[in-house]
Coordinates of C-alpha atoms and ligand atoms in Angstrom, one line a residue:
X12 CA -1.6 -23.2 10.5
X13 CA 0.3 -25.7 8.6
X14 CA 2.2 -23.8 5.4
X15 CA 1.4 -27.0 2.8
X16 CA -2.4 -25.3 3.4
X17 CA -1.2 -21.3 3.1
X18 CA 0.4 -21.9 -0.3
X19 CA -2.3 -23.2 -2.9
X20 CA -1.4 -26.1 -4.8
X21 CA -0.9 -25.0 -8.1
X22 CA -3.9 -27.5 -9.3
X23 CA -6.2 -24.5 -8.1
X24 CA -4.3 -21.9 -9.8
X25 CA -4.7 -23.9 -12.9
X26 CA -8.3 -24.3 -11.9
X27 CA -8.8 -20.5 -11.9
X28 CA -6.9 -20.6 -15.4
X29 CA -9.3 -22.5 -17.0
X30 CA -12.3 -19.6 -15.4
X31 CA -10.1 -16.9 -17.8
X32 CA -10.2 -19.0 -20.7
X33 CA -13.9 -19.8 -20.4
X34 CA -14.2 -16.1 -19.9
X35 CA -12.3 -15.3 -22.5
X36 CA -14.4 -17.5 -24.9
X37 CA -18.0 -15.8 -23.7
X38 CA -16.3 -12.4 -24.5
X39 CA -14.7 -13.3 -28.0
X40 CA -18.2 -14.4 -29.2
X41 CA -19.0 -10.0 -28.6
X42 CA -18.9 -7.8 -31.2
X43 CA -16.6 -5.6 -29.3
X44 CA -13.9 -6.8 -26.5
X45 CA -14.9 -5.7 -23.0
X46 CA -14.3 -2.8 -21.2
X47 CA -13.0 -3.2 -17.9
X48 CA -12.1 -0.2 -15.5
X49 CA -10.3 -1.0 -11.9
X50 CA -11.1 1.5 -9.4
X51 CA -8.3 1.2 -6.9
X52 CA -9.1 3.0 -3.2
X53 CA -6.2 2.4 0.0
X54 CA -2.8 1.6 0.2
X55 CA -0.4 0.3 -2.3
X56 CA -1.0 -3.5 -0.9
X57 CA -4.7 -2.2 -2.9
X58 CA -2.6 -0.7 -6.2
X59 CA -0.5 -4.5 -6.2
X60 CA -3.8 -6.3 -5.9
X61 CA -5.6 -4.2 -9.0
X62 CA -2.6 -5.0 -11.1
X63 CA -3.4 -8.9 -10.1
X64 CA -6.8 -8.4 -11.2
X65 CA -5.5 -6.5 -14.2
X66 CA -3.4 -9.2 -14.9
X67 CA -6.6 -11.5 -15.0
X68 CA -8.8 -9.4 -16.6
X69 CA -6.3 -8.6 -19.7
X70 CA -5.8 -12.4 -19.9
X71 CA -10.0 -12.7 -20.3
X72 CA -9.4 -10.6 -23.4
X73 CA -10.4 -7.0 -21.5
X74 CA -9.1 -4.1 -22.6
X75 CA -9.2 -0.7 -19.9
X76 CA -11.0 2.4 -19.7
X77 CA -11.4 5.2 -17.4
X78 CA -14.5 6.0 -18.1
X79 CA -17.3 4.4 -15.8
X80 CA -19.9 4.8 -18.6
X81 CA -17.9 3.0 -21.3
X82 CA -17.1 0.1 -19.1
X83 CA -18.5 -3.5 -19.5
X84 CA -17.4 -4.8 -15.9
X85 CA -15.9 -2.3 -13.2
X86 CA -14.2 -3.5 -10.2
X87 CA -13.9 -0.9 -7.2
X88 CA -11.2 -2.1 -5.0
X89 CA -11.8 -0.9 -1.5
X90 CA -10.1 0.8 1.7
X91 CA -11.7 0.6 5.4
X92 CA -8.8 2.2 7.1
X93 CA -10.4 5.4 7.6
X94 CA -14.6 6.3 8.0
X95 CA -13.8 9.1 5.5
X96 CA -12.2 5.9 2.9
X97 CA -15.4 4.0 3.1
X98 CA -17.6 6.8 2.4
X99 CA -15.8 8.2 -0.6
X100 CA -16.1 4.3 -1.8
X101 CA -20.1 4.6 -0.8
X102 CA -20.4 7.6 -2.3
X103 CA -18.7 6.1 -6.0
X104 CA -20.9 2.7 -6.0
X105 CA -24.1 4.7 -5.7
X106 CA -22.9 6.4 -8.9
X107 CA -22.8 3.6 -10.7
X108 CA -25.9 2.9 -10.9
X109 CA -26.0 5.2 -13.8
X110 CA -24.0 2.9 -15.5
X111 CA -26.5 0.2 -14.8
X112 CA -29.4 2.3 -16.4
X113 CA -27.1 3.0 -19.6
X114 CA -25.9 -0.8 -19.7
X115 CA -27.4 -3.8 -18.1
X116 CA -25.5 -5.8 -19.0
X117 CA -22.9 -4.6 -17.2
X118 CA -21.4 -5.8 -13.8
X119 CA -20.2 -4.2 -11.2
X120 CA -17.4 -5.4 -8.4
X121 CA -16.7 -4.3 -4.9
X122 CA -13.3 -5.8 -3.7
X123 CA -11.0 -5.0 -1.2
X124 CA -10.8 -4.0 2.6
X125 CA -14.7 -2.7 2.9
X126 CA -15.7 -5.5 1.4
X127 CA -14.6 -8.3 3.4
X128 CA -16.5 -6.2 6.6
X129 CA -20.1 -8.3 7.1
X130 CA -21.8 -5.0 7.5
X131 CA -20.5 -3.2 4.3
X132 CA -21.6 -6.4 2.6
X133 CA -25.3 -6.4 4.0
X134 CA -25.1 -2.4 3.3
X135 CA -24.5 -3.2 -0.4
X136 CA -26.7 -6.8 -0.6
X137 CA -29.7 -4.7 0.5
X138 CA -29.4 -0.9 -0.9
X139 CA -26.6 -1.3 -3.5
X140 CA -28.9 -3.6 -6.1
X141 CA -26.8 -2.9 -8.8
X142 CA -23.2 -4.9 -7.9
X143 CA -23.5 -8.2 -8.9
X144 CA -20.1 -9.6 -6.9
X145 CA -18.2 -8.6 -3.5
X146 CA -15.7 -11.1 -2.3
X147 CA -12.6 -9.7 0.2
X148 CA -8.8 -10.0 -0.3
X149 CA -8.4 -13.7 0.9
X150 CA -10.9 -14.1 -1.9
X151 CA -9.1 -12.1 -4.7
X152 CA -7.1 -15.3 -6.6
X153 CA -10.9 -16.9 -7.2
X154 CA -12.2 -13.6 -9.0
X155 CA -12.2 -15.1 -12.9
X156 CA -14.7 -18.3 -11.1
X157 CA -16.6 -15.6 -9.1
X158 CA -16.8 -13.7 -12.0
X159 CA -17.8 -16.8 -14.0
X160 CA -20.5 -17.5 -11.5
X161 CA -22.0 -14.1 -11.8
X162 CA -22.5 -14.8 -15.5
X163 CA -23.2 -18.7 -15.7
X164 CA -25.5 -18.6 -12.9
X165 CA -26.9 -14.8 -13.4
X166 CA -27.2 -14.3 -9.8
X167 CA -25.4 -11.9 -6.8
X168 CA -22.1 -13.5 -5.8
X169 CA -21.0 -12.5 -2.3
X170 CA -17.3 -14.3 -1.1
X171 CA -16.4 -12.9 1.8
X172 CA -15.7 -15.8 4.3
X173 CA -13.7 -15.2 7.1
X174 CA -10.8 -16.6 5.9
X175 CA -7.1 -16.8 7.8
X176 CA -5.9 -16.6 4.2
X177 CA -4.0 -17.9 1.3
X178 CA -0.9 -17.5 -1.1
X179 CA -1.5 -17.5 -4.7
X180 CA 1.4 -18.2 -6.8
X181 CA 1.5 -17.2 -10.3
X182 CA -1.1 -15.0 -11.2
X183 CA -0.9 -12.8 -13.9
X184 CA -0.5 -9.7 -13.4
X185 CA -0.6 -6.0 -15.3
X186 CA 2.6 -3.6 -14.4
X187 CA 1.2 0.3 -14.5
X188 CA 5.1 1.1 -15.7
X189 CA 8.4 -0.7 -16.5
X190 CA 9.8 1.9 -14.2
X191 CA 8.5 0.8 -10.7
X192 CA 7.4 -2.3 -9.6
X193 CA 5.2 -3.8 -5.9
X194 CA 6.3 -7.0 -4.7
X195 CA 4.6 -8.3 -1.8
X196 CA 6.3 -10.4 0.4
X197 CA 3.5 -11.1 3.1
X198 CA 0.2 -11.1 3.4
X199 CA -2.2 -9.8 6.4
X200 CA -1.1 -8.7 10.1
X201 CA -1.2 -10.4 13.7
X202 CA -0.4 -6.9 15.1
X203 CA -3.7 -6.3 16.2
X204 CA -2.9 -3.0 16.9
X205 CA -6.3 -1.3 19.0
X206 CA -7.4 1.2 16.7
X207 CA -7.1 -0.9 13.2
X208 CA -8.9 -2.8 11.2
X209 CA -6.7 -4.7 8.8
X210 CA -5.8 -7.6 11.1
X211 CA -9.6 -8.4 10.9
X212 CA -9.9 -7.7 7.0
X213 CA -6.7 -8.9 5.8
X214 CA -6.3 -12.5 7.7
X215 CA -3.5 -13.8 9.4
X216 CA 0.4 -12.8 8.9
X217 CA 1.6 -15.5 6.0
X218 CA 5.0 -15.0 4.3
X219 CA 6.1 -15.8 0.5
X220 CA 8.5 -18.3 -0.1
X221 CA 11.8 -16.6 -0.7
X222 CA 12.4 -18.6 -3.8
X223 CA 9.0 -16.8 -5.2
X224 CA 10.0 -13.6 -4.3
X225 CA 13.3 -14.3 -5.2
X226 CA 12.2 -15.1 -8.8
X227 CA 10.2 -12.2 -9.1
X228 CA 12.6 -9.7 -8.2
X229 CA 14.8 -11.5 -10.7
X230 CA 12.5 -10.9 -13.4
X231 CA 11.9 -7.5 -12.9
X232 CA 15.5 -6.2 -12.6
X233 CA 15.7 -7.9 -16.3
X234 CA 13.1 -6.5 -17.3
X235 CA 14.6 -3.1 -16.6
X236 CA 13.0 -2.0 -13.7
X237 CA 14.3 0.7 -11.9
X238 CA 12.7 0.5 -8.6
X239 CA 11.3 -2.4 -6.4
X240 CA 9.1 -1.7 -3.5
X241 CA 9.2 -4.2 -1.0
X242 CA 5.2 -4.6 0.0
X243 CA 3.8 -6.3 3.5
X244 CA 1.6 -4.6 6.4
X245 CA 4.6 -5.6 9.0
X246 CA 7.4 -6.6 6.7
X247 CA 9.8 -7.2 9.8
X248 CA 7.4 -9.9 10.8
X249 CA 8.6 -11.2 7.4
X250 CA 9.7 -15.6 7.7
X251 CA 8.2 -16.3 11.6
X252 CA 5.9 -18.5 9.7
X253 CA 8.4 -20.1 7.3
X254 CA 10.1 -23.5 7.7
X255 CA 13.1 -22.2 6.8
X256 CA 15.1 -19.8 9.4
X257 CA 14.6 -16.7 7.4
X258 CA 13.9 -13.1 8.6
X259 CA 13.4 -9.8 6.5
X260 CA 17.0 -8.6 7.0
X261 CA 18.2 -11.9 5.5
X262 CA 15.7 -11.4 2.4
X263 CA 17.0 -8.1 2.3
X264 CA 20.3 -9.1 1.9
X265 CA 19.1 -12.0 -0.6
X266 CA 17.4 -9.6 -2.9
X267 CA 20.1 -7.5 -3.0
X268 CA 22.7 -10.1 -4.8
X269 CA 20.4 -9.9 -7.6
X270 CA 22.3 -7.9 -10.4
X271 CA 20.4 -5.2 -12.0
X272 CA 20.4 -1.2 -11.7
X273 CA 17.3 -0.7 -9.2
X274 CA 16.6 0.6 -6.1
X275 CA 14.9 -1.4 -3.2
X276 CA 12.3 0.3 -0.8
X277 CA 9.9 -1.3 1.8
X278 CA 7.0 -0.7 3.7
X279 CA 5.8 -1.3 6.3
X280 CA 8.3 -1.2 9.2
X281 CA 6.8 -1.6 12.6
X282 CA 9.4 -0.2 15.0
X283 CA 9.0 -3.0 17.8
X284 CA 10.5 -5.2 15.1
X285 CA 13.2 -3.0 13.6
X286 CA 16.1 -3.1 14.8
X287 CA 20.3 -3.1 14.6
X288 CA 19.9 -6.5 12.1
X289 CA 17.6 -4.6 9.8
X290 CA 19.4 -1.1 9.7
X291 CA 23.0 -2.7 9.3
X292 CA 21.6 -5.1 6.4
X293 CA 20.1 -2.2 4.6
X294 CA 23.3 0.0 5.2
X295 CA 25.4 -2.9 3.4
X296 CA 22.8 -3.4 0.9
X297 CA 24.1 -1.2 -2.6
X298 CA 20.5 -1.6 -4.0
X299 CA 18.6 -0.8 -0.6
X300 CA 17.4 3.0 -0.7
X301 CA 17.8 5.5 2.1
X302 CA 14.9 5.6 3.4
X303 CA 12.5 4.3 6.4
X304 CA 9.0 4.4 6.9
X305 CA 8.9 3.8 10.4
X306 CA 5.0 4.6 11.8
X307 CA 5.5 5.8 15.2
X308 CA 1.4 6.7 15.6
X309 CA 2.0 8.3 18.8
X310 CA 4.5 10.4 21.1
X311 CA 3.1 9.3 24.6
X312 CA 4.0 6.5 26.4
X313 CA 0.7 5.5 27.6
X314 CA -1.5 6.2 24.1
X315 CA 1.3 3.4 22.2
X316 CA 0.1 1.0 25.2
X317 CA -3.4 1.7 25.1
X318 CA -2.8 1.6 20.8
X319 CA -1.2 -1.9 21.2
X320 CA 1.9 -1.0 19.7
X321 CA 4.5 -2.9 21.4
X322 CA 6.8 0.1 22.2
X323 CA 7.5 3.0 24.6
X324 CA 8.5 6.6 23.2
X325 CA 11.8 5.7 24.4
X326 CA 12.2 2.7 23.1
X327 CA 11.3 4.3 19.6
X328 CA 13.6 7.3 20.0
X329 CA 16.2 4.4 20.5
X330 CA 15.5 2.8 17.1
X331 CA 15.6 5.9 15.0
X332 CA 19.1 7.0 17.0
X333 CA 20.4 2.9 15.8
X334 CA 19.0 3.9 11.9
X335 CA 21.2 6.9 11.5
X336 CA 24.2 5.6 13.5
X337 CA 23.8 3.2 10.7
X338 CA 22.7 5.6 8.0
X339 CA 23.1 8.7 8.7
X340 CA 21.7 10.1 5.5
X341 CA 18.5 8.0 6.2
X342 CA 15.8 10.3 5.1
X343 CA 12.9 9.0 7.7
X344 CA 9.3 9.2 7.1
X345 CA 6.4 8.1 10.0
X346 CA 2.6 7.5 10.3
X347 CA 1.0 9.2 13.1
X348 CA -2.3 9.6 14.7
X349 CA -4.1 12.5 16.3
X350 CA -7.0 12.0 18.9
X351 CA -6.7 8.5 19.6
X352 CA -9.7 8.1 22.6
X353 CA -8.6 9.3 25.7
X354 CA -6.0 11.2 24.4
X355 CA -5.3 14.1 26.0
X356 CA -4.1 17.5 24.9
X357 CA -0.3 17.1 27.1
X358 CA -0.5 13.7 25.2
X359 CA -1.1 14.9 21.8
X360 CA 1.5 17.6 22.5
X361 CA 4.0 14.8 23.7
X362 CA 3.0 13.6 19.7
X363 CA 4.4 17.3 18.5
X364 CA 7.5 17.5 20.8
X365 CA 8.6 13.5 19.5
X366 CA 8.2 15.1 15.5
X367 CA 10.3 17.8 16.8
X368 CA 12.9 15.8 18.4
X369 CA 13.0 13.0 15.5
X370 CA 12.8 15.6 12.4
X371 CA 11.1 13.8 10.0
X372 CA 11.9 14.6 6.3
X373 CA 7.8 13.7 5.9
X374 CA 4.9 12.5 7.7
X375 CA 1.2 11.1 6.8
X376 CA -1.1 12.7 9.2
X377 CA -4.4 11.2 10.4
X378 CA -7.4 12.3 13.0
X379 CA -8.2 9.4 14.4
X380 CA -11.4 7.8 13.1
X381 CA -13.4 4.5 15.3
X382 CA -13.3 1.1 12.6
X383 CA -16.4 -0.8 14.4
X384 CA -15.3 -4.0 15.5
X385 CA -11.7 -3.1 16.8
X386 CA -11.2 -2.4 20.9
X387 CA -10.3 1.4 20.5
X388 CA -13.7 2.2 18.6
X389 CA -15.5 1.0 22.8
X390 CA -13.3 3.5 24.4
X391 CA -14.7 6.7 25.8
X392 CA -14.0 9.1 23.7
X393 CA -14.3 12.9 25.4
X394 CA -13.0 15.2 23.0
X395 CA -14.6 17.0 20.3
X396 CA -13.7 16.9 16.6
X397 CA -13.0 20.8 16.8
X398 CA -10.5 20.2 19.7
X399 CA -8.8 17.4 17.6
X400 CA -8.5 19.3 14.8
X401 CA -6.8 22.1 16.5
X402 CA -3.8 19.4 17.6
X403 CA -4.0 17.9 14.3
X404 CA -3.0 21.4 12.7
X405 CA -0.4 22.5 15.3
X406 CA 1.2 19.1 14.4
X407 CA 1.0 19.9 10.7
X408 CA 2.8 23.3 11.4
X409 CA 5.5 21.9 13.1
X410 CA 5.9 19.0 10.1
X411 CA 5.3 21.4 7.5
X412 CA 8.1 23.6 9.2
X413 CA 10.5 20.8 9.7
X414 CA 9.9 19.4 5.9
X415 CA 10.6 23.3 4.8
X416 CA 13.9 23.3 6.7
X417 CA 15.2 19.7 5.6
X418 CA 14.2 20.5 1.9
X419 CA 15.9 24.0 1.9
X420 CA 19.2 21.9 2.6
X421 CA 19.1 20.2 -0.7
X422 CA 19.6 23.3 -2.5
X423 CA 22.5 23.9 -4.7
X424 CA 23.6 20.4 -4.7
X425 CA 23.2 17.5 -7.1
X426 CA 21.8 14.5 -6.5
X427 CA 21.0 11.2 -8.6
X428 CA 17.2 10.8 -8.9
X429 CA 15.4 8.6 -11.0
X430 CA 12.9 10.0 -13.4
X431 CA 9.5 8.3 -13.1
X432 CA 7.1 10.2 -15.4
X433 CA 5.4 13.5 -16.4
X434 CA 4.6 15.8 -13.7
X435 CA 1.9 17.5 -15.7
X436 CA 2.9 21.0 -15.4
X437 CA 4.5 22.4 -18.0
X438 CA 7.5 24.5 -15.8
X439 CA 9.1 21.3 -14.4
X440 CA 7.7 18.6 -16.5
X441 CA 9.2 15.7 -15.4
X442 CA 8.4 13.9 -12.1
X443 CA 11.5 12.0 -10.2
X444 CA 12.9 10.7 -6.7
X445 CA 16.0 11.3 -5.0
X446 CA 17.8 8.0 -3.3
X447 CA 15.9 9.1 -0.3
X448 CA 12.4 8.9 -2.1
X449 CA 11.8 12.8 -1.4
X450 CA 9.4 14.4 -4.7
X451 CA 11.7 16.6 -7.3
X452 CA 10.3 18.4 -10.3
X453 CA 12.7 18.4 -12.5
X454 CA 13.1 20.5 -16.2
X455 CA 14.6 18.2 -18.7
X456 CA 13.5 16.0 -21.7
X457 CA 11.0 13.1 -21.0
X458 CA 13.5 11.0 -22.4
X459 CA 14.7 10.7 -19.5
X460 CA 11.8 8.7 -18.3
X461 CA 12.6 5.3 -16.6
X462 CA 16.6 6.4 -16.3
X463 CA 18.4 8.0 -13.7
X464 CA 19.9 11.5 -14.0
X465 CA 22.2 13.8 -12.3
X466 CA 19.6 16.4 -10.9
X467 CA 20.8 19.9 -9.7
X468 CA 18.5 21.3 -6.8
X469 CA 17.2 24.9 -8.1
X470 CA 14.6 25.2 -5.2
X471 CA 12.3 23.6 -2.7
X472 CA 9.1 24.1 -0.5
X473 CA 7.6 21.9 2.0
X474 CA 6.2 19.3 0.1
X475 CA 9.0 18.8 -3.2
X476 CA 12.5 19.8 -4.4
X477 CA 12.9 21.5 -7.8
X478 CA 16.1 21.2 -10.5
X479 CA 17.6 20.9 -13.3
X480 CA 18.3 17.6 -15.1
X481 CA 21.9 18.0 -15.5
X482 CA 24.1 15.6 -17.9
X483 CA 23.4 12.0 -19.3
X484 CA 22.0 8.8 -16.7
X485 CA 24.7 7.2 -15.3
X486 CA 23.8 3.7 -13.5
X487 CA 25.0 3.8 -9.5
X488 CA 23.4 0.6 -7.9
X489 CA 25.2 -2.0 -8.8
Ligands
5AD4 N1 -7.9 6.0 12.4 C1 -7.0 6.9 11.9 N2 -5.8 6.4 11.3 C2 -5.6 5.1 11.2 N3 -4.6 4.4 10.7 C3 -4.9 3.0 10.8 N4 -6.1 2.9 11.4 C4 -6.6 4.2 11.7 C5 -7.7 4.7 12.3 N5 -8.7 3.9 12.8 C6 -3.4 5.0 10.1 C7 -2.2 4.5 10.9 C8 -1.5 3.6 9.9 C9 -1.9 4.2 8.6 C10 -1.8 3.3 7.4 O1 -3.3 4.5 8.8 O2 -1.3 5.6 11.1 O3 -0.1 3.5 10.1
SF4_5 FE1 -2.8 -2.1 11.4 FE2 -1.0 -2.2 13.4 FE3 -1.2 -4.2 11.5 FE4 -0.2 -1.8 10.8 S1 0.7 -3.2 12.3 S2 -1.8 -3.0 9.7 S3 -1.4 -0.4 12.1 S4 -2.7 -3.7 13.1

């Protein structure tokens, strides 16, 4: 696909600036301005694109609730990586039709993942009466005209062509805090990895300009923010569809002459693409943070082939021996997946002993769950639930075990987190990160909010650290 068609023209940004304004001028004639509330499901790719719809909502003169029942227009942003995902979403649209009864007027959204799925949509055209508009992510930068539709023509708006997929430039957008900021720097994934469903949901791999992102970045470390996260399904696939030579070591390594004190994260890493470039860039980077999400899904050999993955256990064992020879404080995190079909219980072991071998500071754990439509869901698969849930919990022993250890080590030193909110309990209130991006409750004022601090480790469990804020912030990445 040529990239003059990936990157809209900025004529039909415009375009979909002139749908706010007309919005905005329906909902200034109200008594009251509109209650919107965004009801993000997923991964963070999800949280970045409710803070673009945000960002066009607040711009139609909305202001935000939490409460279904006081909301003018709710938009449910979906997830369909997992069965259990789509239900809980299922489960919260039926709801709403309470707020239908209570409000007619009202309209109702379903974005996202689940949406762009033909058979979620004909679920919700035929039982779901009460949402007026579904359109998938390649749809997202023409919600204020979708929206507009809906009202001018007061019928059911569905948008959810398959699409290979855009790049909006400039849209507004709504920041939860000045503290931490999403920047995505691609869009969908070519991985076509067997068991997953994004590739089909989420379009076709395109890249940001790096002057875009660039700018971006720019404007946030100005603005104060103290930490960036780097957002794409497959970031190291980052630039193989630019026209400029450009891969996401070298954006790395561009980001990070930007002056400001912030840390840089990324995800997603997928380990066939990782490699001695990336690990050396992000060891010479001062803003980059030490840390790695690098999904592994599987221990065995022949489950990563039948998974598509691009990689042997080896060959992965390899990588994460190349990231701490080039960081050896790296604090590494994976994704993995029990009771993929076929698997077998030597395999899933194979899964344990690789978490053993590799030490992971943390892991996100999944039973595998068959997405209709991808080549894994017309597998045989022979075992039961029971049986994978006994493999899923002997996995979660060992990580639990392994966290335990790794977070015991922290204690008694100090360490420069940054404080990133309220934790909510009233012990340890404040919430914060270590360079490494592990959890630490930390006593100390909420002053401290948005700065970095000097944290002495009192304590630890499996899942967080616990301290002490100790002395004033002091900026460190420079
Ligand atoms: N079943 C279970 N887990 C899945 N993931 C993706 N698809 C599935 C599926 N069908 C997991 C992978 C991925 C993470 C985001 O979700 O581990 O890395
Ligand atoms: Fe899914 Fe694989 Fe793409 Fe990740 S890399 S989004 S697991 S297909």
């Amino acid at each position: 696909m040529d990239r003059t068609h990936v990157v809209l023209p900025a004529e039909d940004i415009r375009r979909q600036k002139d749908f706010i304004d007309r919005l905005a001028s329906i909902y200034c004639r109200r008594e009251h301005p509109p209650m919107a509330m965004v009801d993000t499901y997923g991964c963070q790719q999800n949280v970045a694109d409710s803070q673009r719809l945000m960002g066009m909502l607040r711009d139609m003169g909305c202001r935000f609730t939490g409460d279904p029942l006081a909301a003018d227009l709710i938009v449910v942003n979906t997830c369909a990586i997992r069965e259990n995902a789509e239900k809980k979403v299922f489960g919260v649209v039926g709801q709403l039709v309470h707020v239908k009864e209570k409000n007619p007027e009202a309209i109702i959204c379903l974005c996202g993942c689940m949406a762009q799925q033909e058979v979620v949509a004909e679920r919700i055209r035929r039982s779901y009466r009460h949402v007026d508009l579904i359109f998938g992510p390649q749809a997202l930068w023409r919600f204020p005209e979708l929206l507009y539709g809906v009202y001018t023509r007061r019928e059911r708006i569905f948008s959810i062509a398959d699409e290979h997929g855009s790049i909006a430039e400039g849209l507004p957008v709504v920041r939860e805090s000045g503290v931490k900021a999403w920047v995505s720097i691609m869009y969908g994934c070519n991985n076509f990895c067997s068991y997953c469903i994004v590739p089909y949901v989420r379009g076709r791999e395109r890249s940001r300009e790096p002057a875009a992102i660039l700018a971006e970045v720019r404007e946030l470390a100005e603005a104060g923010c103290r930490e960036i996260t780097l957002l794409g399904q497959n970031v190291n696939s980052y630039g193989k569809d630019l026209d400029v030579p450009m891969d996401f070591a070298d954006l790395l390594r561009e980001i990070d002459q930007i002056p400001g004190d912030y840390l840089l994260r990324f995800m997603t890493s997928h380990p066939k693409d990782a490699g001695e470039k990336l690990f050396c860039a992000m060891a010479e980077c001062s803003h980059a943070a030490r840390q790695l999400h690098l999904p592994v899904q599987s221990g065995s050999s022949r489950v990563l082939k039948a998974m598509n993955r691009g990689y042997t256990r080896e060959q992965y064992l390899e990588k994460v021996r190349m990231a701490r020879t080039a960081m050896p404080d790296i604090v590494l995190t994976s994704d993995i997946i029990i009771g993929f079909p076929g698997e077998t219980e030597a395999e899933a072991m194979e899964t344990i002993s690789l978490v053993e071998e590799v030490r992971y500071d943390a892991l996100f754990t999944f039973i595998y769950s068959p997405r209709p439509g991808t080549p894994a869901a017309k597998l045989p698969d022979p075992v039961s639930r029971g049986e994978k849930q006994v493999w899923f919990d002997r996995l979660l022993d060992a990580q639990n075990r392994i966290s335990a250890e790794l977070h015991r080590v922290y204690v008694g030193k100090t360490l420069r987190v940054l404080v990133d909110g309220e934790s909510g309990d009233p012990s340890w209130p404040l919430s914060s990160r270590t360079h490494g991006g592990r959890l630490v409750h930390l006593k100390g004022d909420t002053s401290l909010i948005g700065q970095y601090a000097d944290a002495h480790i009192t304590g630890s469990n499996t899942w967080a650290l616990f301290g002490e804020a100790a002395g004033g912030p002091a900026p460190i990445y420079k």
